[in-house]
Amino acid sequence: MTLWGGCFEGETNERVRQFGDSISFDRRLAAADVRGSMAYAEALHRAGVLTAEELAQLVAGLEGIADEIASGELVVGAGDEDVHSAVERRLTERVGATAGKLHTGRSRNDQVATDLRLYLMGVIPRLREELGGLQEAVVDKAAQHLAVVMPGYTHLQQAQPMLFSHWLMSYFWKLERDANRLLDVEGRIDVCPLGSGAVAGTAYPIDRATLARRLGFSAPSENSLDAVEDRDFVAEMLMWAALLQVHLSTLAETLIVWSSTEFGFIQLADAYATGSSLMPQKRNPDTLELMRGKAGRLIGLAAGFLCTLKGLPSGYNKDLQEDKEALFDSLDTVELEVPLAADLIRTLEIDTDRMARACSDGLLATDLADYLVARGVPFRRSHFLVGQAVLRAEQRGVPLRHLTSAEYAAIAPCFGRDLYKVFDLRRSIAARSARGGTAADAVKAQIDEARRRLSAARRS
Amino acid sequence: MTLWGGCFEGETNERVRQFGDSISFDRRLAAADVRGSMAYAEALHRAGVLTAEELAQLVAGLEGIADEIASGELVVGAGDEDVHSAVERRLTERVGATAGKLHTGRSRNDQVATDLRLYLMGVIPRLREELGGLQEAVVDKAAQHLAVVMPGYTHLQQAQPMLFSHWLMSYFWKLERDANRLLDVEGRIDVCPLGSGAVAGTAYPIDRATLARRLGFSAPSENSLDAVEDRDFVAEMLMWAALLQVHLSTLAETLIVWSSTEFGFIQLADAYATGSSLMPQKRNPDTLELMRGKAGRLIGLAAGFLCTLKGLPSGYNKDLQEDKEALFDSLDTVELEVPLAADLIRTLEIDTDRMARACSDGLLATDLADYLVARGVPFRRSHFLVGQAVLRAEQRGVPLRHLTSAEYAAIAPCFGRDLYKVFDLRRSIAARSARGGTAADAVKAQIDEARRRLSAARRS
Amino acid sequence: MTLWGGCFEGETNERVRQFGDSISFDRRLAAADVRGSMAYAEALHRAGVLTAEELAQLVAGLEGIADEIASGELVVGAGDEDVHSAVERRLTERVGATAGKLHTGRSRNDQVATDLRLYLMGVIPRLREELGGLQEAVVDKAAQHLAVVMPGYTHLQQAQPMLFSHWLMSYFWKLERDANRLLDVEGRIDVCPLGSGAVAGTAYPIDRATLARRLGFSAPSENSLDAVEDRDFVAEMLMWAALLQVHLSTLAETLIVWSSTEFGFIQLADAYATGSSLMPQKRNPDTLELMRGKAGRLIGLAAGFLCTLKGLPSGYNKDLQEDKEALFDSLDTVELEVPLAADLIRTLEIDTDRMARACSDGLLATDLADYLVARGVPFRRSHFLVGQAVLRAEQRGVPLRHLTSAEYAAIAPCFGRDLYKVFDLRRSIAARSARGGTAADAVKAQIDEARRRLSAARRS
Amino acid sequence: MTLWGGCFEGETNERVRQFGDSISFDRRLAAADVRGSMAYAEALHRAGVLTAEELAQLVAGLEGIADEIASGELVVGAGDEDVHSAVERRLTERVGATAGKLHTGRSRNDQVATDLRLYLMGVIPRLREELGGLQEAVVDKAAQHLAVVMPGYTHLQQAQPMLFSHWLMSYFWKLERDANRLLDVEGRIDVCPLGSGAVAGTAYPIDRATLARRLGFSAPSENSLDAVEDRDFVAEMLMWAALLQVHLSTLAETLIVWSSTEFGFIQLADAYATGSSLMPQKRNPDTLELMRGKAGRLIGLAAGFLCTLKGLPSGYNKDLQEDKEALFDSLDTVELEVPLAADLIRTLEIDTDRMARACSDGLLATDLADYLVARGVPFRRSHFLVGQAVLRAEQRGVPLRHLTSAEYAAIAPCFGRDLYKVFDLRRSIAARSARGGTAADAVKAQIDEARRRLSAARRS
């Protein structure tokens, strides 16, 4: 039974029902829907539309349905077009005709917008907690491995020596931006559309500010038309998840490369790898590969929904129903994945020996140029002279430190006999002690700052 | 129980299992998987790897599983990582250790690529049939309404008079390109990867050409590495569906605009509309709106999967598992929607009266310019002079035909007294009789050509 | 001449140069680059790397280049790989070898990230101003037309009566969210990467906090690796622009539909329309159509850049060079379009008569249901009964108000003889006076609140 | 001067002009536009609209303009709205009022669709040639290095031994599908819209079949409305380029990983690498990184344009003007990149020694399982037993071949003393001799087949 059949003669085509019904996915809004209805019943009572008795009846009925939802007992049937219809149908079964008063001045347009916002306001604190957990795993791991030296890369080529902890902490800051962005989005979700009716507002004297407050929102929406058609917050959540997922994809890519036999820097715990059905030796970083691959999925969901919104005429349009599956898929992915990433970081085994052995002399070429700078050579010229040394070493097939003083002097007399002191990874690292650098103290300062932020976030 | 645990000590983490398992969606490949396994068992027998007895045992077991799948009896459990594991587990339950021989020289990498192609080769003929059905609905409707005149639009502004049938037939040709594209994609799906092993080919003397033929493929793949990593065909199907959906979205948009009170050109049958929970008078074209909105979804799925493929290193990567949900969602959408569009076209009610009344004199301005051309005025000048007449009529607030001869003559003497003959919609339409034009004969020729193509497609 | 040729023997392939050079588009960063270099020179001086004399020399040289940029004199040549190389080359021409000291401890990796952020911090205040201008145009127009009544739509079907100003104000709030989002993004742009070196930090005692402050940034970045690889802010700007553009696309679509002959609600000023090369009567809303169409472009730019970021390994990668063209194209589009939208709103002509005549009785069906509610009928039942009346009116081909009392009574006795009072558009509108509703007072309150926000934004 | 000002009073707003004008990018259609106009002039003559003299005048004028375009002399000015206006303006300057007759029955709608198709029909043969060149480079390189053995990878983990040539040939087949797809698209481009007018067809007796043939098209379009609004071919080209670019991105990613110090399998020629402005030792694979990164750009262009098309109402809409920039950017990228990829493949240096040394015993685990299969052990059990051996070897920290016979026997007695023969990379490779496998003969057969196809393509 639909909520709207009065002026219809023909039956809904079965394919149409299947195409348009949303009950298969919007049922996860059931608890929010009931909560919204309770607050709305109270508002109708305050507005003089419902008697105290009617209110009590509706609230009791809705509480019963809330219990059914919590226990999984609520049955939604083939006849239920969407979650709102299902709840209204069930309420009618429980309290009779009074149920028909609950929709007074309310439309599914303002109702679903409210439900979706309520739902998200429940999800976001959990997301924030999960993100914080991942950040904590990153910080703890970084704090534990402050002595581990490895090659830093740009262009996947060895660039300069770096602490493993410095590398890891680079992800803390990406996640910190993600956490920030989430706060921003949350602020825009925190607006209550209820009381906007179908499009033009409500004709009943609903106190919308109180209604909003009762549902935990900071404020009611300012324009009824905008209130029912606005899905910016869904688009924002999707874009938020897509960028977070991009971050995870780069973490995954880096670890996949590092877990290759050739790099051998890390090993995933068995719990995070899988084998091959054919090749008995395989330990594949499947989890990481999915983490990388799912970035495509989440980018597609965000772009797809923006495209759905593009060019819609003013007013609620049914196209907006496409918001839910995208949103739920995106958030489910992130909610499964973020704690998993935390576990994975925590259990990651690092082969410090392989990392150390991987460091080539080329990593210290910048230090060699800096050495010349200290001897008064302008940097651009130092850079060129060290480049020449690199070329010479390659031609001879030896590392930079194996070129003799004479060879260096032949390139330029400004190379002194003390140049060999630069071939020391720890010295290079220690030199990068300005804020944000890879020197141990700078990394410790980073970790302290990170912990300060995490605990501030926990307190807020 | 996994297929690969030999070298593993730790247990798989539960979140990892949930994140990586594909059984919830790849189970729809079960029938294809069994079919592929039967053919592979025969190939192993021909290669001397299985005895006739073993082959018989395996085939019997697989046939039993095929029956279980057909009847919905096959139970996949929490322990089944994917459809291949589930089928192998069940086969082991049925025939014991011999089941363990079926995977000889085969990997899930070549197996899943084969399954997915087999699955699509089953779906495509159905898609083609459904598309043909929609094209037929279009042609039939067009053939029935050859007398209906309406405004033709560009920029949603009235442009020139047009037959409704001409408008409708414009969709036939879009769908014809979709049907064509589908044939092209099908040709690239029709390649059998089985016998490519994990990545380097098979070490057993499998006759791959015969194996391919037995599965209904035209040829085996040419390079084992490419065979296991190629998902071009998935990307192509997704892009195919996205473009088809874009076509449907423009059909939907046009009909939505036309079903507004202000246009009033068409009315959806009640079966394709829905009402409002608040506003008793509403008859909303929900079906059309979803048809428009789902273009975003399908474009997102295509773009997202391309993004998943982007930048993968050579070889099978787990990221590819993202192919299935996107593909199934996309095809399910299209399979539900195309027949629905056909129903909707068939039952569409046209208000020929509103269409006729909507036609303004502006539609005939080009004809008026052509009238001047016939009197020797270069077209660019005629265009300008008629523009002046349009402006004059607007200033006076009358239609073009209500300007007097004197007023026309005042604009330019080349306007004759016989100019009023151009204010005839049917004359304008009849004049556009060159191939592809809106004249009734040209549209009939279009319809004939369309029917010829449809019946050729049915025969092939 | 490149900045890095020391260890290279072969020449760069010409196609490679063309493929990789960015000078054609990154030249717009020239002013920011010079500004960043001046601040960096001072920082090097404070760090004891440059003498006061060298600093003066460099600053003078850079000031000269700044003048060349401002006057358009700076010539970038085929040999300049990017804007940084061009500036360094020119500085060398001006001050000789000292120029080679400026790059001490600096990499193009931290330099370009700084330049791009500086550039955006210059663009954003302008964007904010432009957005504010559009919001103002909206508010002013709304304030001027408070008496105009029109149909409100959902599903492009007439829903409930609405003030034109209420419709227009719905865009104010979308733009207000856009303005908010811009503030959020700005906060994350406002971080200074300079002093992060190539990837591991700087080996010179640069005071990064002071350096950041000198460039107008609130703080230096916290991790040198993250600092050089972070392009979140570019992704965020692109997503920001895409969502703003989606809003503009829905405004455009609505106005396109309304400017059709059939709706006839508005007319674009001639300045915003174009004609047809063939059809003399055409006045096409090209500007609006491009506004709608460009949403695709901006969504594509955002999705494309996220896809570029996806799966990159840790560290600066050349892929990031793809950030600029997308960003510039996106912002240029928005900067051209937002003021244009403001002009267009300001000059929009509204046909209040057509709007009024378009209002059908169906718009008041909800009010009729509310009438029954006031007589004690539960809403769901009122809805059904009014639906029956709608159906009856349709069958008779008359508007709702032409059904007789007897006909209403035949549907249900609760319809009283006073029901006809509901057929009054202004009464319906006035009833929707709760916050955010379409009643004139509520809309005035909206406008006041909007003006309050605009002036607060101007003050901040 | 515009082509359409007759009914306009107001001047076009300057921002509107800038926003809407396309001359900055559509000027590259100039040659096609002139060619189309010449053929159209002839068609008008055949239709009796132009006299022989007028035709001669127009053709002479157009030929002159063609020369101006070829020599770069044609000046397009600020007043030229688009390429069609520019050519018409220039023609008027050259031949006077007769120029005004050329547009008889033609609209910019059918004109631009024709121009764009003509343009693409000129580009595609060049693209095909470039693709063929890259395929040839692949085949030649593969043919030269048939003796090179390397690890084959799945999940970036060593999987099975493989010939380098087999790896390289995997790209031949991807490119072959790209070439195939291009043929398919070309077939759908090869349709002539000219003679469709603005939307409803032409009122002049144009022989469209002859006109199409004169322009080198196989057939005229079948429906005038579809003809002017169809941009499927643009969407298809964009999707084609996106998928090609995805292929190139995976090639790039693989080579980037292989050119790391840790893999060290390949070295880019200096001509394809660039250095760092800070680190003197760097040789960065910039070209490859851009190749990877540009996949994002091309995917975004395709998705963005589909989004632009989504939900447009029937008829030509100005939104379609967004087709050109996307198309040109996409094709320019591909045209620069494909020959560059060919150069890069040709000059790639392979470190066969590093490749050989990288091969671990794990690569032969499948062969060890196959050894057990040959001794009658079901494959699934062999897989498990070899997995146990792998685990044992890892625990002892030795390669598989260093486990003693006793250790193997302890795992399972079916391991014989002859098992050590499997530790031979070439034996493993040679075993994979079925079609498509990595055995040298199979790869040679692949190369032969590839050459056969290339020369067939050249002949066609």
PDB file of C-alpha atoms in Angstrom, chain C residues 8 21 54 56 160 188 295 323 362 367 379 391 397 400 446:
ATOM      1  CA  PHE C   8      73.699  13.523 -17.639  1.00  0.00           C
ATOM      2  CA  ASP C  21      57.791  21.082 -19.852  1.00  0.00           C
ATOM      3  CA  GLU C  54      74.575  38.866  -1.451  1.00  0.00           C
ATOM      4  CA  ALA C  56      70.867  42.827  -1.346  1.00  0.00           C
ATOM      5  CA  GLN C 160       2.561  24.302  -4.116  1.00  0.00           C
ATOM      6  CA  ARG C 188      44.265  24.115   4.697  1.00  0.00           C
ATOM      7  CA  ALA C 295      29.542  21.260 -14.682  1.00  0.00           C
ATOM      8  CA  ASP C 323      47.796  19.643 -10.825  1.00  0.00           C
ATOM      9  CA  GLY C 362      -3.651  21.402  -8.176  1.00  0.00           C
ATOM     10  CA  ASP C 367      -4.336  23.205   1.362  1.00  0.00           C
ATOM     11  CA  PHE C 379      -4.060  13.712   7.358  1.00  0.00           C
ATOM     12  CA  LEU C 391      -9.307  12.362 -10.002  1.00  0.00           C
ATOM     13  CA  GLY C 397     -11.761  18.031 -17.293  1.00  0.00           C
ATOM     14  CA  LEU C 400     -10.664  21.529  -8.647  1.00  0.00           C
ATOM     15  CA  GLN C 446      15.489  35.103   5.228  1.00  0.00           C
TER      16      GLN C 446
END
